[in-house]
């Protein structure tokens, strides 16, 4: 483990006066920016635990998801001036030594522009750590570094309502287990639930699975009438089975429908037409998470057949999201980057949306225990409030 002569908190207190100048227009992007004074000196990888509060079961495609990541790989960047930034890595990073070869001796300003993001796709793997590092050096939360005077706040939904009625396999718990999980999430602060559907795609006979999907959603709506419901099919439906599902929940308002089938112009157009004709014009239509077909997505959003994009905040890339936001905003297409898997990604998305807005809601991934301090990043009044602390406002014990 690399030991620093100046920890994260001490560095921030030493740089507060200098970093205050970055609030002046253009300063953070100028040659004399504090980012130009810092050179990357070392890179390390660590594993962190960010477990979920309960076991998460199956969806229409995959088996039991388990209890959350306990050995999640993160990258930690250190500069020669004592600044540290860290975050979840993505894709092929190689060893820390190989990654260090790409960045050692480079100024932080050479690696990231606060106005747009990382300067080279070669650094996609450490897109998040570089954003955190820049925010730390500039003494700004990431949402403010991206230009917002105050964070855009939006709703947050629980993404943890899976097929927990089907397990354990030898004695299925039934719908009461799903309602129990909804109660936990409600008490935690969520007022939106994203409910996984598609049991008939793999785990139950088609007709029985569809009926169970309908029964679950109707039961949730009855038990939590003040909660907005989203449904996610994980590409486990056809247009016909999706319409059958909608007929079975005719009295349940839906906030959105996510990935009912792999995106095609014909299928989404037909489903949209059904929604409009049957009193669900305002139900949002979201896609783009799993193996996105970008030309199809762009075609669908031209006439708002699709009106929310979902690519993953890390897999797609924090910087890629930043660069496509102006066009999406002009087109009136909402965004809600996929965060499933780790509570860290929910924080990254909250900062991203905090900087740009244009999100109807974001995905909450709850964690309990573990070894990350989430600081001020929290749900308040059913909205996700990103931290006001520098970077993403997340701490590891050894960085405090």
GROMACS .gro file of C-alpha atoms in nm:
model
  400
    1UNK     CA    1   0.000   0.000   0.000
    2UNK     CA    2   0.139   0.339  -0.097
    3UNK     CA    3   0.147   0.582   0.194
    4UNK     CA    4   0.101   0.952   0.126
    5UNK     CA    5   0.278   1.233   0.312
    6UNK     CA    6  -0.039   1.440   0.285
    7UNK     CA    7  -0.379   1.280   0.325
    8UNK     CA    8  -0.691   1.381   0.134
    9UNK     CA    9  -0.839   1.597   0.410
   10UNK     CA   10  -0.510   1.778   0.478
   11UNK     CA   11  -0.458   1.841   0.106
   12UNK     CA   12  -0.804   1.997   0.077
   13UNK     CA   13  -0.745   2.231   0.369
   14UNK     CA   14  -0.412   2.342   0.220
   15UNK     CA   15  -0.562   2.417  -0.120
   16UNK     CA   16  -0.891   2.585  -0.024
   17UNK     CA   17  -0.766   2.939  -0.082
   18UNK     CA   18  -0.604   2.865  -0.416
   19UNK     CA   19  -0.893   2.659  -0.540
   20UNK     CA   20  -1.143   2.931  -0.458
   21UNK     CA   21  -1.008   3.115  -0.759
   22UNK     CA   22  -1.134   2.838  -0.985
   23UNK     CA   23  -1.481   2.981  -0.943
   24UNK     CA   24  -1.374   3.260  -1.179
   25UNK     CA   25  -1.494   3.194  -1.536
   26UNK     CA   26  -1.241   3.003  -1.741
   27UNK     CA   27  -0.979   2.973  -1.470
   28UNK     CA   28  -1.014   2.598  -1.430
   29UNK     CA   29  -0.937   2.557  -1.801
   30UNK     CA   30  -0.649   2.805  -1.826
   31UNK     CA   31  -0.279   2.727  -1.843
   32UNK     CA   32  -0.234   2.839  -1.482
   33UNK     CA   33  -0.512   2.614  -1.358
   34UNK     CA   34  -0.427   2.420  -1.042
   35UNK     CA   35  -0.464   2.108  -1.257
   36UNK     CA   36  -0.149   2.209  -1.445
   37UNK     CA   37   0.049   2.216  -1.121
   38UNK     CA   38  -0.019   1.851  -1.039
   39UNK     CA   39   0.150   1.557  -1.206
   40UNK     CA   40   0.040   1.197  -1.163
   41UNK     CA   41   0.301   1.026  -0.953
   42UNK     CA   42   0.152   0.685  -0.877
   43UNK     CA   43  -0.144   0.459  -0.951
   44UNK     CA   44  -0.275   0.175  -0.741
   45UNK     CA   45  -0.567  -0.063  -0.753
   46UNK     CA   46  -0.766  -0.164  -0.449
   47UNK     CA   47  -1.072  -0.374  -0.384
   48UNK     CA   48  -1.361  -0.232  -0.185
   49UNK     CA   49  -1.676  -0.380  -0.038
   50UNK     CA   50  -2.010  -0.212  -0.115
   51UNK     CA   51  -2.261  -0.488  -0.028
   52UNK     CA   52  -2.636  -0.465  -0.075
   53UNK     CA   53  -2.869  -0.473   0.227
   54UNK     CA   54  -3.026  -0.802   0.115
   55UNK     CA   55  -2.990  -1.081  -0.136
   56UNK     CA   56  -3.116  -0.979  -0.478
   57UNK     CA   57  -3.281  -1.250  -0.684
   58UNK     CA   58  -3.342  -1.323  -1.050
   59UNK     CA   59  -3.458  -1.115  -1.344
   60UNK     CA   60  -3.591  -1.228  -1.681
   61UNK     CA   61  -3.243  -1.321  -1.803
   62UNK     CA   62  -3.016  -1.392  -1.509
   63UNK     CA   63  -3.013  -1.602  -1.193
   64UNK     CA   64  -2.978  -1.490  -0.834
   65UNK     CA   65  -2.766  -1.175  -0.825
   66UNK     CA   66  -2.641  -1.230  -0.471
   67UNK     CA   67  -2.550  -0.985  -0.196
   68UNK     CA   68  -2.354  -0.725  -0.388
   69UNK     CA   69  -1.989  -0.657  -0.464
   70UNK     CA   70  -1.742  -0.732  -0.188
   71UNK     CA   71  -1.426  -0.714  -0.400
   72UNK     CA   72  -1.491  -0.428  -0.639
   73UNK     CA   73  -1.184  -0.297  -0.817
   74UNK     CA   74  -1.117   0.075  -0.788
   75UNK     CA   75  -0.831   0.288  -0.912
   76UNK     CA   76  -0.650   0.540  -0.692
   77UNK     CA   77  -0.445   0.822  -0.846
   78UNK     CA   78  -0.185   1.020  -0.650
   79UNK     CA   79  -0.015   1.340  -0.760
   80UNK     CA   80   0.323   1.483  -0.671
   81UNK     CA   81   0.149   1.758  -0.471
   82UNK     CA   82  -0.032   1.515  -0.244
   83UNK     CA   83  -0.376   1.509  -0.407
   84UNK     CA   84  -0.563   1.180  -0.436
   85UNK     CA   85  -0.860   1.085  -0.652
   86UNK     CA   86  -1.026   0.747  -0.677
   87UNK     CA   87  -1.317   0.566  -0.828
   88UNK     CA   88  -1.451   0.258  -1.000
   89UNK     CA   89  -1.245   0.145  -1.299
   90UNK     CA   90  -1.393   0.019  -1.622
   91UNK     CA   91  -1.288  -0.219  -1.897
   92UNK     CA   92  -0.933  -0.339  -1.948
   93UNK     CA   93  -0.700  -0.158  -1.712
   94UNK     CA   94  -0.406  -0.397  -1.715
   95UNK     CA   95  -0.177  -0.378  -1.415
   96UNK     CA   96  -0.121  -0.063  -1.214
   97UNK     CA   97   0.228  -0.048  -1.364
   98UNK     CA   98   0.090  -0.062  -1.719
   99UNK     CA   99  -0.164   0.207  -1.644
  100UNK     CA  100   0.098   0.421  -1.475
  101UNK     CA  101   0.302   0.415  -1.798
  102UNK     CA  102   0.015   0.600  -1.969
  103UNK     CA  103  -0.018   0.874  -1.710
  104UNK     CA  104   0.298   0.907  -1.499
  105UNK     CA  105   0.448   1.253  -1.515
  106UNK     CA  106   0.151   1.394  -1.704
  107UNK     CA  107  -0.020   1.694  -1.555
  108UNK     CA  108  -0.380   1.644  -1.454
  109UNK     CA  109  -0.468   1.923  -1.699
  110UNK     CA  110  -0.321   1.710  -1.979
  111UNK     CA  111  -0.546   1.420  -1.883
  112UNK     CA  112  -0.881   1.590  -1.815
  113UNK     CA  113  -1.057   1.913  -1.906
  114UNK     CA  114  -1.317   2.002  -1.641
  115UNK     CA  115  -1.537   2.146  -1.917
  116UNK     CA  116  -1.558   1.825  -2.121
  117UNK     CA  117  -1.395   1.528  -1.945
  118UNK     CA  118  -1.100   1.304  -2.022
  119UNK     CA  119  -0.893   1.416  -2.318
  120UNK     CA  120  -0.820   1.068  -2.458
  121UNK     CA  121  -1.020   0.747  -2.487
  122UNK     CA  122  -0.698   0.572  -2.378
  123UNK     CA  123  -0.790   0.681  -2.027
  124UNK     CA  124  -1.148   0.546  -2.035
  125UNK     CA  125  -1.061   0.295  -1.761
  126UNK     CA  126  -0.987   0.579  -1.516
  127UNK     CA  127  -1.248   0.827  -1.635
  128UNK     CA  128  -1.414   0.830  -1.292
  129UNK     CA  129  -1.091   0.855  -1.085
  130UNK     CA  130  -0.974   1.144  -1.303
  131UNK     CA  131  -1.299   1.332  -1.248
  132UNK     CA  132  -1.267   1.276  -0.874
  133UNK     CA  133  -0.904   1.389  -0.877
  134UNK     CA  134  -0.981   1.706  -1.073
  135UNK     CA  135  -1.262   1.793  -0.834
  136UNK     CA  136  -1.033   1.742  -0.534
  137UNK     CA  137  -0.764   1.967  -0.680
  138UNK     CA  138  -1.015   2.237  -0.777
  139UNK     CA  139  -1.191   2.201  -0.441
  140UNK     CA  140  -1.524   2.152  -0.616
  141UNK     CA  141  -1.781   1.874  -0.623
  142UNK     CA  142  -1.795   1.713  -0.966
  143UNK     CA  143  -2.143   1.854  -1.036
  144UNK     CA  144  -2.010   2.208  -0.981
  145UNK     CA  145  -1.694   2.139  -1.179
  146UNK     CA  146  -1.924   2.070  -1.475
  147UNK     CA  147  -2.072   2.418  -1.452
  148UNK     CA  148  -2.380   2.402  -1.227
  149UNK     CA  149  -2.425   2.673  -0.965
  150UNK     CA  150  -2.630   2.431  -0.757
  151UNK     CA  151  -2.700   2.064  -0.824
  152UNK     CA  152  -3.001   1.966  -1.032
  153UNK     CA  153  -3.198   1.732  -0.808
  154UNK     CA  154  -3.421   1.456  -0.933
  155UNK     CA  155  -3.617   1.158  -0.814
  156UNK     CA  156  -3.446   0.831  -0.734
  157UNK     CA  157  -3.590   0.483  -0.765
  158UNK     CA  158  -3.502   0.160  -0.595
  159UNK     CA  159  -3.353  -0.077  -0.850
  160UNK     CA  160  -3.371  -0.381  -0.619
  161UNK     CA  161  -3.720  -0.526  -0.673
  162UNK     CA  162  -3.638  -0.859  -0.841
  163UNK     CA  163  -3.803  -1.203  -0.859
  164UNK     CA  164  -3.757  -1.271  -0.489
  165UNK     CA  165  -4.094  -1.445  -0.483
  166UNK     CA  166  -3.936  -1.739  -0.669
  167UNK     CA  167  -3.670  -1.822  -0.410
  168UNK     CA  168  -3.555  -2.030  -0.238
  169UNK     CA  169  -3.618  -2.279  -0.515
  170UNK     CA  170  -3.730  -2.556  -0.279
  171UNK     CA  171  -3.976  -2.330  -0.095
  172UNK     CA  172  -4.055  -2.011  -0.291
  173UNK     CA  173  -4.134  -1.716  -0.064
  174UNK     CA  174  -4.413  -1.578  -0.283
  175UNK     CA  175  -4.531  -1.224  -0.342
  176UNK     CA  176  -4.515  -1.137   0.028
  177UNK     CA  177  -4.136  -1.141   0.002
  178UNK     CA  178  -4.144  -0.884  -0.278
  179UNK     CA  179  -4.371  -0.664  -0.067
  180UNK     CA  180  -4.136  -0.705   0.230
  181UNK     CA  181  -3.848  -0.580   0.017
  182UNK     CA  182  -4.060  -0.290  -0.107
  183UNK     CA  183  -4.134  -0.197   0.255
  184UNK     CA  184  -3.763  -0.191   0.337
  185UNK     CA  185  -3.696   0.038   0.041
  186UNK     CA  186  -3.991   0.260   0.127
  187UNK     CA  187  -3.866   0.301   0.484
  188UNK     CA  188  -3.520   0.376   0.348
  189UNK     CA  189  -3.661   0.674   0.160
  190UNK     CA  190  -3.756   0.561  -0.190
  191UNK     CA  191  -4.084   0.671  -0.341
  192UNK     CA  192  -4.025   0.501  -0.674
  193UNK     CA  193  -3.980   0.127  -0.727
  194UNK     CA  194  -3.848  -0.029  -1.046
  195UNK     CA  195  -4.010  -0.371  -1.062
  196UNK     CA  196  -3.846  -0.647  -1.261
  197UNK     CA  197  -4.088  -0.838  -1.484
  198UNK     CA  198  -4.056  -1.122  -1.735
  199UNK     CA  199  -4.082  -1.435  -1.522
  200UNK     CA  200  -4.229  -1.623  -1.817
  201UNK     CA  201  -3.920  -1.569  -2.029
  202UNK     CA  202  -3.711  -1.826  -1.842
  203UNK     CA  203  -3.823  -1.917  -1.491
  204UNK     CA  204  -4.193  -2.000  -1.522
  205UNK     CA  205  -4.425  -2.122  -1.797
  206UNK     CA  206  -4.506  -1.825  -2.020
  207UNK     CA  207  -4.871  -1.784  -1.918
  208UNK     CA  208  -4.809  -1.839  -1.547
  209UNK     CA  209  -4.507  -1.607  -1.554
  210UNK     CA  210  -4.705  -1.328  -1.716
  211UNK     CA  211  -4.983  -1.371  -1.461
  212UNK     CA  212  -4.729  -1.353  -1.176
  213UNK     CA  213  -4.580  -1.034  -1.321
  214UNK     CA  214  -4.929  -0.883  -1.327
  215UNK     CA  215  -5.010  -1.000  -0.975
  216UNK     CA  216  -4.684  -0.860  -0.835
  217UNK     CA  217  -4.727  -0.514  -0.986
  218UNK     CA  218  -5.092  -0.495  -0.882
  219UNK     CA  219  -4.999  -0.601  -0.528
  220UNK     CA  220  -4.723  -0.339  -0.502
  221UNK     CA  221  -4.954  -0.066  -0.624
  222UNK     CA  222  -5.221  -0.167  -0.373
  223UNK     CA  223  -4.974  -0.181  -0.082
  224UNK     CA  224  -4.790   0.141  -0.175
  225UNK     CA  225  -5.037   0.367  -0.355
  226UNK     CA  226  -4.817   0.675  -0.315
  227UNK     CA  227  -4.519   0.511  -0.489
  228UNK     CA  228  -4.448   0.557  -0.860
  229UNK     CA  229  -4.386   0.225  -1.037
  230UNK     CA  230  -4.137   0.161  -1.314
  231UNK     CA  231  -4.113  -0.177  -1.488
  232UNK     CA  232  -3.807  -0.338  -1.647
  233UNK     CA  233  -3.836  -0.641  -1.874
  234UNK     CA  234  -3.463  -0.693  -1.943
  235UNK     CA  235  -3.553  -0.777  -2.304
  236UNK     CA  236  -3.768  -1.071  -2.191
  237UNK     CA  237  -4.090  -0.975  -2.374
  238UNK     CA  238  -4.237  -0.953  -2.719
  239UNK     CA  239  -4.468  -0.668  -2.814
  240UNK     CA  240  -4.767  -0.898  -2.771
  241UNK     CA  241  -4.668  -1.023  -2.426
  242UNK     CA  242  -4.591  -0.668  -2.317
  243UNK     CA  243  -4.934  -0.554  -2.428
  244UNK     CA  244  -5.083  -0.850  -2.241
  245UNK     CA  245  -4.899  -0.739  -1.928
  246UNK     CA  246  -5.025  -0.381  -1.966
  247UNK     CA  247  -5.383  -0.502  -2.000
  248UNK     CA  248  -5.342  -0.690  -1.672
  249UNK     CA  249  -5.232  -0.378  -1.482
  250UNK     CA  250  -5.479  -0.138  -1.643
  251UNK     CA  251  -5.543   0.043  -1.314
  252UNK     CA  252  -5.174   0.094  -1.228
  253UNK     CA  253  -5.008   0.415  -1.349
  254UNK     CA  254  -4.657   0.350  -1.484
  255UNK     CA  255  -4.377   0.604  -1.460
  256UNK     CA  256  -4.179   0.423  -1.728
  257UNK     CA  257  -4.126   0.103  -1.924
  258UNK     CA  258  -3.766  -0.011  -1.962
  259UNK     CA  259  -3.620  -0.257  -2.213
  260UNK     CA  260  -3.924  -0.475  -2.276
  261UNK     CA  261  -3.743  -0.625  -2.580
  262UNK     CA  262  -3.423  -0.557  -2.767
  263UNK     CA  263  -3.477  -0.228  -2.943
  264UNK     CA  264  -3.614  -0.222  -3.296
  265UNK     CA  265  -3.800   0.060  -3.466
  266UNK     CA  266  -4.098  -0.162  -3.553
  267UNK     CA  267  -4.146  -0.304  -3.203
  268UNK     CA  268  -4.105   0.021  -3.011
  269UNK     CA  269  -4.330   0.206  -3.257
  270UNK     CA  270  -4.604  -0.051  -3.212
  271UNK     CA  271  -4.576  -0.040  -2.834
  272UNK     CA  272  -4.577   0.340  -2.828
  273UNK     CA  273  -4.889   0.346  -3.043
  274UNK     CA  274  -5.059   0.109  -2.799
  275UNK     CA  275  -4.959   0.323  -2.501
  276UNK     CA  276  -5.087   0.643  -2.660
  277UNK     CA  277  -5.414   0.480  -2.762
  278UNK     CA  278  -5.474   0.339  -2.415
  279UNK     CA  279  -5.422   0.633  -2.183
  280UNK     CA  280  -5.048   0.590  -2.122
  281UNK     CA  281  -4.909   0.868  -2.340
  282UNK     CA  282  -4.711   1.008  -2.046
  283UNK     CA  283  -4.545   0.677  -1.956
  284UNK     CA  284  -4.176   0.720  -2.033
  285UNK     CA  285  -4.008   0.477  -2.273
  286UNK     CA  286  -3.651   0.395  -2.176
  287UNK     CA  287  -3.383   0.188  -2.347
  288UNK     CA  288  -3.013   0.159  -2.423
  289UNK     CA  289  -2.871  -0.037  -2.131
  290UNK     CA  290  -2.799  -0.385  -2.268
  291UNK     CA  291  -2.589  -0.407  -2.586
  292UNK     CA  292  -2.732  -0.081  -2.722
  293UNK     CA  293  -2.793  -0.050  -3.095
  294UNK     CA  294  -2.699   0.317  -3.128
  295UNK     CA  295  -2.834   0.381  -3.480
  296UNK     CA  296  -3.170   0.232  -3.377
  297UNK     CA  297  -3.177   0.432  -3.054
  298UNK     CA  298  -3.105   0.753  -3.244
  299UNK     CA  299  -3.376   0.674  -3.497
  300UNK     CA  300  -3.628   0.605  -3.221
  301UNK     CA  301  -3.560   0.928  -3.040
  302UNK     CA  302  -3.618   1.145  -3.349
  303UNK     CA  303  -3.995   1.139  -3.292
  304UNK     CA  304  -3.970   1.058  -2.920
  305UNK     CA  305  -4.084   0.699  -2.966
  306UNK     CA  306  -3.798   0.649  -2.721
  307UNK     CA  307  -3.758   0.937  -2.477
  308UNK     CA  308  -3.509   0.821  -2.211
  309UNK     CA  309  -3.155   0.690  -2.274
  310UNK     CA  310  -3.000   0.443  -2.029
  311UNK     CA  311  -2.640   0.359  -2.120
  312UNK     CA  312  -2.423   0.265  -1.822
  313UNK     CA  313  -2.248   0.552  -1.641
  314UNK     CA  314  -1.918   0.361  -1.632
  315UNK     CA  315  -1.941   0.112  -1.919
  316UNK     CA  316  -2.050   0.375  -2.169
  317UNK     CA  317  -1.829   0.629  -1.997
  318UNK     CA  318  -1.875   0.938  -1.783
  319UNK     CA  319  -1.709   1.154  -2.048
  320UNK     CA  320  -1.905   1.000  -2.335
  321UNK     CA  321  -2.223   1.084  -2.147
  322UNK     CA  322  -2.103   1.441  -2.100
  323UNK     CA  323  -2.033   1.482  -2.470
  324UNK     CA  324  -2.368   1.353  -2.589
  325UNK     CA  325  -2.573   1.554  -2.339
  326UNK     CA  326  -2.605   1.879  -2.540
  327UNK     CA  327  -2.767   1.700  -2.834
  328UNK     CA  328  -2.996   1.491  -2.615
  329UNK     CA  329  -3.105   1.802  -2.427
  330UNK     CA  330  -3.177   1.988  -2.750
  331UNK     CA  331  -3.384   1.694  -2.870
  332UNK     CA  332  -3.581   1.678  -2.547
  333UNK     CA  333  -3.457   1.326  -2.473
  334UNK     CA  334  -3.419   1.252  -2.103
  335UNK     CA  335  -3.130   1.057  -1.953
  336UNK     CA  336  -3.093   0.814  -1.666
  337UNK     CA  337  -2.755   0.640  -1.690
  338UNK     CA  338  -2.764   0.279  -1.577
  339UNK     CA  339  -2.604   0.227  -1.236
  340UNK     CA  340  -2.702  -0.125  -1.137
  341UNK     CA  341  -2.443  -0.319  -0.945
  342UNK     CA  342  -2.280  -0.069  -0.712
  343UNK     CA  343  -2.387   0.223  -0.499
  344UNK     CA  344  -2.077   0.405  -0.626
  345UNK     CA  345  -2.229   0.426  -0.973
  346UNK     CA  346  -2.546   0.576  -0.828
  347UNK     CA  347  -2.332   0.854  -0.680
  348UNK     CA  348  -2.151   0.913  -1.009
  349UNK     CA  349  -2.484   0.943  -1.188
  350UNK     CA  350  -2.620   1.179  -0.921
  351UNK     CA  351  -2.323   1.411  -0.981
  352UNK     CA  352  -2.358   1.381  -1.358
  353UNK     CA  353  -2.727   1.467  -1.343
  354UNK     CA  354  -2.650   1.729  -1.078
  355UNK     CA  355  -2.431   1.903  -1.332
  356UNK     CA  356  -2.655   1.878  -1.637
  357UNK     CA  357  -3.012   1.808  -1.528
  358UNK     CA  358  -3.238   1.657  -1.795
  359UNK     CA  359  -3.316   1.341  -1.596
  360UNK     CA  360  -3.665   1.229  -1.492
  361UNK     CA  361  -3.519   0.999  -1.226
  362UNK     CA  362  -3.201   0.805  -1.148
  363UNK     CA  363  -3.139   0.450  -1.035
  364UNK     CA  364  -3.063   0.396  -0.669
  365UNK     CA  365  -2.845   0.103  -0.568
  366UNK     CA  366  -2.854   0.076  -0.190
  367UNK     CA  367  -2.555  -0.033   0.014
  368UNK     CA  368  -2.527  -0.129   0.379
  369UNK     CA  369  -2.200  -0.187   0.557
  370UNK     CA  370  -1.885  -0.208   0.349
  371UNK     CA  371  -1.582   0.016   0.368
  372UNK     CA  372  -1.676   0.327   0.167
  373UNK     CA  373  -1.787   0.645   0.342
  374UNK     CA  374  -2.059   0.799   0.123
  375UNK     CA  375  -2.050   1.126   0.314
  376UNK     CA  376  -2.315   1.374   0.201
  377UNK     CA  377  -2.431   1.164  -0.094
  378UNK     CA  378  -2.774   1.058   0.026
  379UNK     CA  379  -3.146   1.037  -0.038
  380UNK     CA  380  -3.343   1.328   0.110
  381UNK     CA  381  -3.718   1.363   0.055
  382UNK     CA  382  -3.708   1.095  -0.217
  383UNK     CA  383  -3.441   1.282  -0.417
  384UNK     CA  384  -3.073   1.195  -0.453
  385UNK     CA  385  -2.861   1.481  -0.323
  386UNK     CA  386  -2.500   1.469  -0.448
  387UNK     CA  387  -2.232   1.575  -0.204
  388UNK     CA  388  -2.104   1.933  -0.180
  389UNK     CA  389  -1.757   1.804  -0.094
  390UNK     CA  390  -1.473   1.803  -0.349
  391UNK     CA  391  -1.476   1.535  -0.616
  392UNK     CA  392  -1.751   1.280  -0.570
  393UNK     CA  393  -1.740   1.322  -0.192
  394UNK     CA  394  -1.661   0.954  -0.136
  395UNK     CA  395  -1.390   0.842   0.106
  396UNK     CA  396  -1.190   0.530   0.171
  397UNK     CA  397  -1.055   0.495   0.525
  398UNK     CA  398  -0.693   0.532   0.417
  399UNK     CA  399  -0.766   0.849   0.217
  400UNK     CA  400  -0.916   1.044   0.508
   0.00000   0.00000   0.00000
